[in-house]
Amino acid sequence: MPKLKPVTSLSLLLSDVTIAVVLTMLLITWAPEFAALGSKGYFLLFILTSAFVALVTVVSLSFTKPNAAANRVIAARDLAIHLREKALNEHTIVTMSHPNGRVAAVNQNFVDILGYDVDEIVGKKSETFFWDCEEGEFESVRDIVRSGRTWKGTQRLRTKEGCCLTFETTILPRFDDSGRFENSISIRTDVSRAKAQGAEEGRNAVIEALPDEVYLYEPKTYRLTYANENARRRLRLDLEELQRFSILDLLNADEKRRFKDHVAPVLSGEASRAHLEVDHVTGPVEILTHLDEAPDGTRVLVSVVRDTSERKRAEQIRLSSVATVSHELRTPLTSIKGALRLLESGVAGELGPDAARMVTVARRNSDRLLTIVNDILDLEKMSSGETTFQKKEIDLGALLSEAAEANAAFAAECGVRFETEKPEDTAWVWGDPDRLMQVMSNLMSNAAKFSPDGASIRLGIEDRGDVWRVFVSDRGPGIPEAARKTLFDNFTQVADITGKHQQGTGLGLSICREIVSRHRGHIAFETEMGKGSTFYFELGKLESGEVSRPAEQISVA
Amino acid sequence: MAELTTILHVDDDEDILEITRMALQLVDTFELHQCSSGSAALEVIDAVNPDLLLLDVMMPEMTGPELWEAVRSRKDSADIPVIFMTAKAENTISSDLRNRGALEVVTKPFDPMTLGAQIRAAWAASQP
């Protein structure tokens, strides 16, 4: 029979008596014979049941392990401590430090999170594991803890790999029975992730409030995942509603096609960023798209839509003032050119050979000046939408041959020749033949100017799926890296190292780009230094069903 | 076919008047009369009795088209054909003037060596 504590014995006695009373009452209720016995009988019955209950208790206690009841209480307390420690271990790193500041012990989390072996930690100064610390910082913390107070603050520790982690730290002092400072316990919670999250939330708030519209959508399905406030205003959808739509649902058929074309090079990895200008009903916008990776590794397409109406307006003002100036230049140029032309012709009297040469120089440069003025006017008219394009169905192959013929004399002057590769099919497109001829002629004359004597320039048309590509391939010196990005910008010129020709106006390729873009086409080049350059433009194929489309005048917006 | 011999040329720019004079009298052989304003032209038009008017579009006080209107409104000069000259390169102005009956719109700068031929070609094309 185990030895029980007095409290336990008393509680056992009380419970036994209660059970005996209950049993007695049940027996009286169930067996009327006992009721007939009267109060003496009841008492006798109570004694009997008490004895029975006591016997059962003694027997059961004899068969159970010693101190089982007490042990259960202790086990419960241990479990609580264990769970608390486990919880503490899950969330924090715990360090016990000697009064001299050296580490006495750490929990497993310290090892797991910071990546050091226990041997590399124990016995080392705590400072060893800090990312940075100001002079006297440790001493002041130690003084606080030694004085019996708890220190709380933020600390940055260095992992073995050299990363910086931020912790919320609490340092508690421990004293022995005699009140002497024994050691300190530091409990640190890693808040790096929360901090990063906080920074991300800050960034999200900035994106949300941007004046530009920002759209995030899935690369495969184009399904929207996020749109910032200004984007939602355009869509008239809230955050939840917009996630039911693909960004393509918001566009008409033509816009859809253009948008897919715009995104394609980003999706294929051909370009890191794509740019598209659209004349939307609400005003002109530009779209910048790139592929981004979310923190969880999923890829997301990001399109930023920017209102360009202000910029366009400013551009328009600039261009119309340019046009006015250009027009004012043409009147005096009429007199200069006219006078020089008359002098050169000899109608105003014969000139001496030197004078004639000087007049020719002056006349040639006045011609050049006029070309610049005309190019500026041409560009301005196209940009302002004044130019009307007379579009119809045309065969690019026939047009290319015509352009080659028209420029053959110039090629001969440059000592080069054109070799036209005939396409297998008729290359039907919908376009303005005069304007496209202008583009071809410009590319051909550039190629002729920059090719060495005796070189041949390849011209041709390639079937590129949905589009026809017209190319002009020269054997020139190639385009230097520095000029490549701005080649299609106004007044960009590449030095003519052949020295054969006078510089152009620097507007030719800008005009080409403008014309091609008005045909919803694409102009570009490939170049290799010392090998040559290939300039090409691509126009959408005209489907056979479209050939019967009536001739239309497309006014350029 | 009516013969083209006398031209009345109106332009406010003295230098262009000079270049045009050389183009039409030295390179070509027209009988040329010149004025530097619309009002001056209206004063001499009856005396000159030109076969053709050669008018600058942009002129102060009275523009070329305004002068043309004035000429047309006068009984004696209503049917004189007109060729315009302009430094403005807008297609819309040219096509508008042609639609209103101008024989030709010459763009400045013009080539003085071929101006006469250009005028004669436009004249010939307008003859029945």
XYZ file of C-alpha atoms in Angstrom:
685
model
C 0.000 0.000 0.000
C 1.553 3.260 -1.059
C 2.110 5.979 1.412
C -0.188 8.873 0.656
C 0.120 12.516 1.487
C -2.454 13.671 4.124
C -4.305 15.822 1.609
C -4.576 12.944 -0.833
C -5.820 10.595 1.936
C -8.491 13.059 3.048
C -9.738 13.540 -0.484
C -9.874 9.753 -0.945
C -11.854 9.344 2.323
C -14.350 12.032 1.339
C -14.867 10.572 -2.110
C -15.346 7.062 -0.673
C -17.998 8.282 1.818
C -19.834 10.092 -0.991
C -19.821 6.977 -3.172
C -21.143 4.872 -0.220
C -24.037 7.322 0.387
C -24.999 7.308 -3.266
C -24.866 3.487 -3.439
C -27.027 3.127 -0.308
C -29.687 5.442 -1.689
C -29.718 3.622 -5.006
C -30.170 0.238 -3.265
C -33.108 1.598 -1.211
C -34.750 2.961 -4.346
C -34.247 -0.168 -6.448
C -35.032 -2.787 -3.656
C -38.211 -2.059 -1.632
C -37.235 -4.916 0.746
C -34.451 -2.687 2.126
C -36.947 0.172 2.645
C -38.969 -2.039 4.929
C -35.999 -2.415 7.266
C -36.350 1.210 8.553
C -33.587 3.583 9.685
C -31.545 0.826 11.384
C -31.590 -1.077 8.151
C -30.476 2.020 6.228
C -27.519 2.506 8.586
C -26.531 -1.148 8.252
C -26.743 -0.874 4.488
C -24.543 2.295 4.557
C -21.880 0.495 6.676
C -21.831 -2.385 4.234
C -21.486 -0.219 1.138
C -18.796 1.893 2.855
C -16.822 -1.191 3.645
C -17.163 -2.358 0.058
C -16.049 0.969 -1.383
C -13.106 1.154 1.042
C -12.037 -2.375 0.074
C -12.191 -1.474 -3.662
C -10.150 1.721 -3.043
C -7.462 -0.087 -1.064
C -7.239 -2.868 -3.662
C -7.069 -0.413 -6.565
C -4.408 1.705 -4.842
C -2.356 -1.415 -4.166
C -2.345 -2.288 -7.855
C -1.417 1.166 -9.184
C 2.119 2.562 -9.317
C 3.374 4.347 -6.279
C 2.691 8.114 -6.237
C 0.742 7.879 -9.490
C -1.611 10.720 -8.611
C 1.190 13.016 -7.602
C 3.172 12.009 -10.660
C 0.305 12.919 -12.922
C 0.338 16.455 -11.519
C 4.104 16.701 -12.080
C 3.811 15.296 -15.621
C 1.209 17.921 -16.486
C 3.512 20.687 -15.246
C 6.427 19.261 -17.220
C 4.318 19.071 -20.309
C 3.393 22.735 -19.936
C 7.041 23.671 -19.507
C 8.031 21.457 -22.389
C 5.425 23.005 -24.663
C 6.417 26.494 -23.627
C 10.050 25.713 -24.327
C 9.122 24.136 -27.607
C 7.139 27.204 -28.520
C 10.020 29.375 -27.435
C 12.377 27.275 -29.528
C 10.111 27.476 -32.524
C 9.968 31.225 -32.547
C 13.074 32.483 -30.895
C 16.742 31.949 -30.472
C 17.794 31.733 -26.852
C 21.271 32.502 -25.564
C 22.598 32.239 -22.041
C 25.632 34.420 -21.427
C 28.193 34.570 -18.626
C 28.694 37.851 -16.754
C 31.820 38.418 -18.880
C 29.652 38.509 -22.001
C 30.750 35.140 -23.359
C 28.125 32.698 -24.584
C 27.415 29.868 -22.140
C 24.696 28.017 -24.054
C 22.308 28.432 -26.979
C 19.178 26.619 -28.106
C 18.879 24.600 -31.312
C 17.189 27.488 -33.080
C 20.325 29.604 -32.732
C 22.270 26.904 -34.544
C 19.560 26.416 -37.172
C 18.910 30.049 -37.953
C 22.391 31.504 -37.789
C 24.113 28.436 -39.189
C 27.023 28.192 -36.729
C 28.046 24.960 -34.964
C 27.644 24.940 -31.187
C 31.444 24.803 -30.859
C 31.729 27.987 -32.853
C 29.369 29.761 -30.493
C 29.961 28.658 -26.922
C 32.741 30.555 -25.188
C 32.753 33.343 -27.821
C 31.956 36.968 -27.074
C 28.353 37.782 -28.029
C 29.670 40.659 -30.166
C 31.169 38.095 -32.558
C 27.720 37.373 -33.953
C 26.615 40.966 -34.408
C 26.252 42.570 -37.834
C 27.306 45.945 -36.584
C 27.559 47.610 -33.225
C 28.330 51.056 -31.996
C 31.084 51.597 -29.487
C 29.924 51.136 -25.904
C 26.607 49.629 -27.034
C 27.260 46.243 -25.411
C 28.532 47.777 -22.181
C 25.399 49.885 -21.777
C 23.153 46.854 -22.406
C 25.206 44.770 -19.932
C 24.992 47.512 -17.290
C 21.208 47.578 -17.571
C 20.915 43.793 -17.270
C 23.439 43.582 -14.411
C 21.444 46.173 -12.497
C 18.525 43.703 -12.550
C 16.493 45.329 -15.274
C 15.294 43.775 -18.534
C 16.649 45.187 -21.824
C 14.498 45.258 -24.928
C 15.460 46.428 -28.391
C 16.274 45.577 -31.996
C 19.547 43.898 -32.931
C 21.090 42.714 -36.177
C 23.027 39.447 -36.210
C 25.312 37.990 -38.850
C 24.680 34.475 -40.104
C 27.615 32.220 -40.823
C 26.966 32.794 -44.540
C 27.318 36.518 -43.991
C 23.670 37.531 -44.201
C 22.165 40.112 -41.919
C 19.093 39.169 -39.872
C 17.075 41.524 -37.699
C 15.831 40.398 -34.281
C 13.546 41.800 -31.622
C 15.543 41.061 -28.489
C 14.727 40.759 -24.784
C 17.584 40.225 -22.303
C 16.720 39.094 -18.765
C 19.130 38.938 -15.825
C 19.350 35.843 -13.580
C 20.569 35.955 -10.004
C 21.569 33.079 -7.723
C 20.049 32.453 -4.251
C 22.507 34.852 -2.677
C 21.433 37.603 -5.081
C 24.609 37.522 -7.141
C 24.301 38.150 -10.928
C 24.667 34.678 -12.371
C 24.031 35.037 -16.114
C 21.765 36.660 -18.651
C 19.214 35.058 -20.929
C 18.669 36.663 -24.366
C 15.540 35.799 -26.260
C 15.529 36.970 -29.886
C 12.725 36.816 -32.450
C 13.663 36.963 -36.153
C 11.741 39.878 -37.664
C 13.694 40.103 -40.954
C 10.828 38.682 -42.930
C 8.280 40.942 -41.266
C 10.557 43.861 -41.945
C 10.903 42.906 -45.598
C 7.162 42.496 -45.730
C 6.732 45.934 -44.235
C 9.014 47.358 -46.884
C 6.993 45.530 -49.539
C 3.778 46.943 -48.133
C 5.341 50.372 -48.359
C 6.231 49.736 -51.980
C 2.738 48.465 -52.713
C 1.283 51.651 -51.258
C 3.492 53.673 -53.600
C 2.377 51.610 -56.617
C -1.243 51.943 -55.556
C -0.975 55.732 -55.485
C 1.031 56.149 -58.731
C -0.432 58.548 -61.300
C 0.359 55.904 -63.956
C -1.908 52.909 -64.336
C -0.287 49.646 -63.239
C -1.641 46.250 -64.311
C -0.347 42.888 -63.096
C -1.489 39.774 -64.935
C -0.569 36.166 -65.564
C 1.685 35.496 -68.569
C -0.266 32.473 -69.823
C -3.881 33.484 -69.395
C -3.465 37.264 -69.202
C -5.758 37.038 -66.151
C -5.504 40.179 -64.038
C -4.181 39.762 -60.529
C -3.844 43.393 -59.567
C -4.519 46.877 -60.873
C -3.680 50.023 -58.967
C -6.192 52.716 -58.095
C -5.897 54.687 -61.333
C -6.086 51.503 -63.396
C -9.199 50.404 -61.502
C -10.735 53.801 -62.163
C -10.318 53.242 -65.899
C -11.726 49.706 -65.659
C -14.485 50.704 -63.232
C -13.829 47.483 -61.338
C -12.783 46.854 -57.768
C -9.856 44.652 -56.790
C -11.984 41.545 -56.418
C -14.003 41.998 -59.609
C -11.014 42.628 -61.839
C -9.517 39.253 -60.973
C -12.315 37.640 -62.944
C -11.071 39.267 -66.165
C -8.243 38.765 -68.594
C -6.584 42.004 -69.641
C -7.569 41.055 -73.217
C -11.264 41.180 -72.262
C -10.854 44.918 -71.885
C -9.624 45.480 -75.459
C -11.316 45.424 -78.840
C -10.189 42.944 -81.509
C -7.625 45.254 -83.079
C -6.225 46.410 -79.758
C -6.068 42.781 -78.640
C -3.884 41.855 -81.604
C -1.603 44.849 -81.092
C -1.347 44.171 -77.381
C -0.393 40.528 -77.927
C 2.258 41.625 -80.440
C 3.505 44.103 -77.881
C 3.823 41.505 -75.118
C 5.252 38.705 -77.317
C 8.929 39.772 -77.276
C 8.820 40.097 -73.486
C 7.284 36.640 -73.087
C 9.790 35.037 -75.450
C 12.655 36.715 -73.634
C 13.626 38.569 -76.817
C 13.287 41.899 -75.006
C 13.336 42.779 -71.339
C 10.877 45.606 -71.853
C 8.341 46.471 -74.544
C 6.955 49.854 -75.483
C 3.720 50.649 -77.316
C 2.020 53.943 -78.115
C -1.734 53.868 -78.480
C -4.200 56.562 -79.472
C -6.880 55.579 -77.043
C -10.323 57.187 -77.098
C -9.495 58.866 -73.798
C -6.264 60.268 -75.225
C -2.828 59.072 -76.244
C -1.092 56.642 -73.901
C 2.137 54.712 -73.883
C 2.362 51.186 -72.504
C 5.527 49.784 -70.964
C 5.522 46.070 -70.233
C 8.015 43.807 -68.506
C 8.064 40.388 -66.910
C 8.571 40.308 -63.167
C 9.014 37.536 -60.650
C 6.981 37.567 -57.459
C 8.757 36.677 -54.175
C 7.236 33.185 -54.401
C 8.800 32.633 -57.829
C 5.665 32.966 -59.963
C 6.084 35.071 -63.091
C 3.875 38.070 -63.565
C 3.494 40.528 -66.440
C 3.517 44.169 -65.449
C 2.134 46.832 -67.786
C 2.394 50.486 -66.902
C 0.067 52.754 -68.871
C 1.043 56.391 -68.966
C -1.026 59.311 -70.205
C 1.049 61.062 -72.878
C -1.449 63.754 -73.910
C 0.540 66.539 -72.220
C 3.753 65.396 -73.819
C 2.081 65.073 -77.216
C 0.652 68.563 -76.903
C 4.076 69.994 -76.079
C 5.528 68.071 -79.019
C 2.814 69.454 -81.275
C 3.567 73.038 -80.224
C 7.249 72.440 -80.834
C 6.597 70.906 -84.235
C 4.235 73.638 -85.392
C 6.779 76.272 -84.473
C 9.327 74.234 -86.384
C 6.937 74.209 -89.323
C 6.514 77.966 -89.201
C 10.259 78.479 -89.120
C 10.711 75.997 -91.953
C 8.154 77.838 -94.037
C 9.808 81.169 -93.343
C 13.079 79.602 -94.496
C 11.666 78.523 -97.834
C 10.990 82.051 -99.064
C 14.576 83.341 -98.815
C 15.778 79.948 -100.054
C 13.724 80.493 -103.198
C 15.717 83.635 -103.974
C 19.105 82.141 -103.036
C 18.597 78.937 -104.968
C 17.005 80.769 -107.898
C 19.847 83.285 -108.133
C 22.523 80.580 -107.910
C 20.769 78.447 -110.464
C 20.589 81.370 -112.904
C 24.262 82.208 -112.313
C 25.274 78.584 -112.794
C 23.267 78.336 -116.033
C 25.062 81.297 -117.548
C 21.876 83.235 -118.519
C 23.108 86.101 -116.344
C 26.492 86.075 -118.069
C 29.368 83.619 -118.331
C 31.349 82.947 -115.139
C 35.055 82.265 -114.847
C 35.957 78.647 -113.872
C 36.669 79.493 -110.186
C 33.516 81.576 -109.848
C 31.495 78.778 -111.474
C 32.914 76.274 -108.974
C 32.036 78.511 -106.023
C 28.526 79.017 -107.345
C 28.133 75.238 -107.646
C 29.231 74.772 -104.004
C 26.730 77.411 -102.882
C 23.929 75.956 -104.995
C 24.576 72.395 -103.743
C 24.460 73.529 -100.125
C 21.318 75.516 -100.670
C 19.832 72.296 -102.084
C 20.893 70.494 -98.937
C 19.395 73.168 -96.743
C 16.137 72.870 -98.613
C 16.142 69.083 -98.132
C 16.463 69.575 -94.381
C 13.649 72.091 -94.346
C 11.462 69.781 -96.432
C 12.241 66.767 -94.241
C 11.301 68.725 -91.122
C 8.056 69.788 -92.749
C 7.414 66.228 -93.884
C 7.929 64.819 -90.398
C 5.872 67.569 -88.835
C 2.998 66.953 -91.195
C 3.044 63.245 -90.486
C 3.265 63.738 -86.716
C 0.472 66.278 -86.683
C -1.721 64.022 -88.790
C -1.873 66.441 -91.703
C -0.499 63.853 -94.084
C -3.109 61.690 -95.715
C -2.032 58.245 -96.754
C -3.535 56.926 -99.976
C -3.661 53.269 -99.092
C -4.554 50.452 -101.421
C -3.516 46.854 -102.021
C 0.017 46.756 -103.339
C 2.589 44.118 -104.177
C 5.770 44.845 -102.256
C 7.809 42.849 -104.773
C 6.774 45.079 -107.686
C 7.319 48.176 -105.572
C 10.788 47.018 -104.552
C 11.801 46.456 -108.197
C 10.475 49.886 -109.076
C 12.414 51.483 -106.217
C 15.586 49.633 -107.221
C 15.203 50.938 -110.765
C 14.585 54.480 -109.581
C 17.701 54.400 -107.421
C 19.947 52.526 -109.863
C 21.478 55.755 -111.171
C 22.365 56.865 -107.672
C 23.835 53.415 -106.936
C 25.997 53.679 -110.071
C 27.136 57.124 -108.915
C 28.200 55.494 -105.631
C 29.974 52.681 -107.480
C 27.631 49.984 -106.176
C 24.803 47.911 -107.639
C 21.527 46.474 -106.393
C 20.787 42.756 -106.541
C 17.109 42.072 -106.112
C 16.002 38.655 -104.889
C 12.561 37.939 -106.260
C 10.088 36.577 -103.730
C 8.300 33.330 -104.543
C 4.845 34.748 -103.877
C 3.204 38.058 -104.529
C 3.657 40.053 -101.344
C 0.328 41.818 -100.931
C 0.003 44.493 -98.292
C -2.338 47.394 -97.628
C -0.358 50.592 -97.982
C 0.487 53.882 -99.625
C 2.816 52.994 -102.532
C 4.430 56.451 -102.741
C 5.230 56.508 -99.062
C 6.519 52.935 -98.969
C 8.596 53.701 -102.043
C 10.048 56.624 -100.083
C 11.054 54.216 -97.290
C 12.652 51.753 -99.724
C 14.486 54.537 -101.562
C 15.795 55.939 -98.311
C 17.130 52.562 -97.179
C 18.655 51.945 -100.616
C 20.384 55.312 -100.821
C 21.759 54.894 -97.287
C 23.100 51.458 -98.232
C 24.624 52.840 -101.446
C 26.232 55.751 -99.618
C 27.828 53.563 -96.969
C 29.026 50.674 -99.134
C 32.533 50.518 -100.564
C 33.099 50.815 -104.313
C 32.150 47.745 -106.303
C 29.947 46.313 -103.557
C 26.566 44.788 -104.269
C 23.558 45.547 -102.122
C 21.046 42.760 -101.617
C 17.363 43.657 -101.756
C 14.573 41.236 -101.124
C 11.334 40.201 -99.516
C 10.976 37.425 -96.970
C 7.889 35.574 -95.809
C 7.890 35.881 -92.016
C 4.594 34.223 -91.130
C 2.066 36.987 -90.556
C 4.236 39.644 -92.128
C 6.315 40.398 -95.192
C 9.823 41.615 -94.492
C 11.500 43.964 -96.982
C 15.248 44.076 -96.481
C 18.184 46.072 -97.802
C 21.475 44.449 -96.938
C 24.731 46.343 -97.408
C 28.439 45.584 -97.098
C 29.140 48.816 -95.276
C 31.233 49.355 -92.161
C 28.369 48.527 -89.767
C 26.724 50.823 -87.275
C 28.787 51.697 -84.222
C 27.332 50.601 -80.888
C 26.927 54.192 -79.702
C 24.670 55.151 -82.623
C 22.450 52.054 -82.587
C 19.937 53.142 -79.987
C 19.265 56.568 -81.453
C 19.511 55.665 -85.104
C 15.821 56.265 -85.778
C 15.726 59.492 -83.766
C 15.655 62.900 -85.394
C 18.969 64.310 -86.573
C 20.951 61.157 -85.834
C 23.733 60.582 -88.316
C 26.431 58.014 -88.628
C 29.765 59.301 -89.880
C 30.332 58.287 -93.495
C 33.745 56.721 -93.301
C 33.802 56.002 -97.018
C 34.002 59.801 -97.410
C 32.068 59.414 -100.635
C 29.142 61.606 -99.805
C 27.860 64.604 -98.089
C 25.981 63.986 -94.898
C 22.240 63.600 -95.150
C 19.762 65.488 -93.048
C 19.639 62.951 -90.242
C 15.889 62.816 -90.662
C 15.594 60.104 -93.301
C 15.244 57.181 -90.920
C 12.911 59.160 -88.645
C 10.657 59.669 -91.637
C 10.941 55.976 -92.546
C 9.971 54.973 -89.027
C 7.025 57.363 -89.079
C 5.777 56.018 -92.413
C 6.185 52.374 -91.382
C 4.473 52.954 -88.052
C 1.570 54.600 -89.915
C 1.267 51.265 -91.692
C 1.241 49.496 -88.331
C 4.569 48.012 -89.308
C 7.939 47.645 -87.731
C 11.331 48.910 -88.903
C 14.656 47.735 -87.525
C 18.166 46.711 -88.458
C 20.836 44.137 -87.792
C 24.450 45.154 -87.984
C 27.926 43.806 -87.520
C 30.990 46.012 -87.447
C 33.127 45.480 -90.523
C 30.569 43.138 -92.107
C 27.622 45.350 -92.975
C 24.073 46.158 -91.971
C 20.649 44.905 -92.938
C 17.772 47.324 -92.621
C 14.303 45.893 -92.891
C 10.687 46.746 -92.353
C 7.784 44.392 -91.838
C 4.170 44.897 -92.831
C 1.182 42.708 -92.038
C 0.148 40.426 -94.905
C -3.031 41.243 -96.707
C -5.285 38.194 -96.519
C -6.847 37.115 -99.804
C -10.319 38.020 -98.532
C -9.183 41.517 -97.791
C -7.990 42.278 -101.293
C -11.414 43.425 -102.357
C -11.480 46.070 -99.653
C -12.461 49.418 -101.198
C -9.730 52.016 -101.506
C -9.745 54.221 -98.463
C -8.085 57.378 -97.382
C -6.653 56.929 -93.970
C -6.090 60.184 -92.271
C -3.296 59.746 -89.820
C -4.388 60.554 -86.317
C -5.446 77.408 -129.083
C -5.008 80.813 -127.499
C -1.441 81.971 -127.300
C 0.246 82.752 -124.017
C 2.373 85.869 -124.302
C 1.585 88.335 -121.513
C 1.854 87.482 -117.833
C 1.040 89.705 -114.859
C 3.132 88.558 -111.876
C 2.294 89.690 -108.305
C 4.581 89.021 -105.325
C 5.495 91.146 -102.287
C 9.101 89.870 -102.216
C 11.382 92.055 -104.363
C 14.025 89.324 -104.766
C 11.531 86.784 -105.964
C 10.182 89.333 -108.437
C 13.734 89.644 -109.787
C 14.387 85.898 -110.001
C 11.036 85.371 -111.696
C 11.751 88.183 -114.139
C 15.003 86.519 -115.188
C 13.338 83.117 -115.383
C 10.495 84.309 -117.611
C 12.289 86.938 -119.679
C 15.857 85.652 -119.969
C 15.364 81.898 -119.840
C 11.948 82.153 -121.472
C 10.504 84.946 -123.579
C 7.252 86.147 -122.052
C 6.019 89.703 -121.965
C 6.110 90.174 -118.232
C 4.527 92.807 -116.007
C 5.161 92.775 -112.267
C 3.467 94.308 -109.198
C 4.345 94.018 -105.503
C 0.765 94.161 -104.168
C -2.771 93.158 -105.029
C -4.026 96.750 -105.114
C -1.255 97.768 -107.559
C -2.183 94.813 -109.746
C -5.848 95.828 -109.849
C -4.787 99.305 -111.009
C -2.802 98.044 -114.008
C -4.712 94.918 -114.965
C -6.891 96.595 -117.594
C -3.965 98.387 -119.190
C -1.793 95.247 -119.254
C -4.621 92.932 -120.304
C -2.623 89.768 -119.389
C -3.186 86.271 -120.752
C -2.315 84.822 -117.345
C -1.994 85.889 -113.716
C 0.962 84.516 -111.692
C 0.119 85.178 -108.032
C 1.924 84.627 -104.746
C -0.429 83.153 -102.142
C 0.819 84.763 -98.933
C 0.908 88.529 -99.291
C 0.163 91.240 -96.723
C -3.017 93.342 -97.074
C -4.447 91.289 -99.948
C -3.566 87.615 -100.348
C -3.261 85.952 -103.733
C -6.627 84.181 -103.470
C -8.290 87.445 -102.369
C -6.809 89.234 -105.387
C -8.095 86.438 -107.596
C -11.600 86.916 -106.148
C -11.397 90.640 -106.901
C -10.222 89.971 -110.480
C -13.015 87.472 -111.056
C -15.633 89.894 -109.788
C -14.679 92.435 -112.499
C -16.446 91.905 -115.808
C -13.389 92.620 -117.995
C -10.968 90.343 -116.155
C -13.292 87.582 -114.876
C -11.916 84.857 -117.165
C -8.161 85.419 -116.860
C -6.525 82.119 -115.860
C -4.404 81.985 -112.700
C -1.280 80.126 -111.562
C -0.336 80.406 -107.895
C 3.081 80.257 -106.253
C 3.478 79.339 -102.606
C 6.171 78.536 -100.046
C 3.535 76.763 -97.961
C 3.850 73.101 -98.668
C 0.449 71.968 -97.434
C -1.313 69.748 -99.918
C -4.661 71.007 -98.724
C -4.011 74.585 -99.898
C -2.786 73.419 -103.307
C -5.678 71.074 -103.914
C -8.160 73.674 -102.710
C -6.822 76.269 -105.179
C -6.821 73.740 -108.006
C -10.381 72.763 -107.182
C -11.374 76.391 -107.424
C -9.980 76.596 -110.971
C -6.303 77.561 -110.656
C -4.298 76.099 -113.554
C -1.354 75.173 -111.363
C 0.188 75.729 -107.937
C 3.964 76.162 -108.146
C 5.840 75.335 -104.971
C 8.628 77.642 -103.866
C 11.530 77.292 -104.173
C 10.983 76.824 -107.904
C 13.654 76.185 -110.492
C 14.065 79.384 -112.588
C 15.411 77.293 -115.458
C 12.178 75.335 -115.835
C 9.535 77.765 -114.511
C 8.613 78.967 -118.001
C 8.162 75.416 -119.255
C 6.069 74.546 -116.209
C 3.768 77.532 -116.878
C 3.470 76.669 -120.576
C 2.607 73.052 -119.763
C -0.149 74.099 -117.361
C -1.475 76.558 -119.938
C -1.504 73.934 -122.660
C -3.316 71.451 -120.426
C -6.070 73.975 -119.751
C -6.734 74.676 -123.425
C -9.717 72.983 -125.065
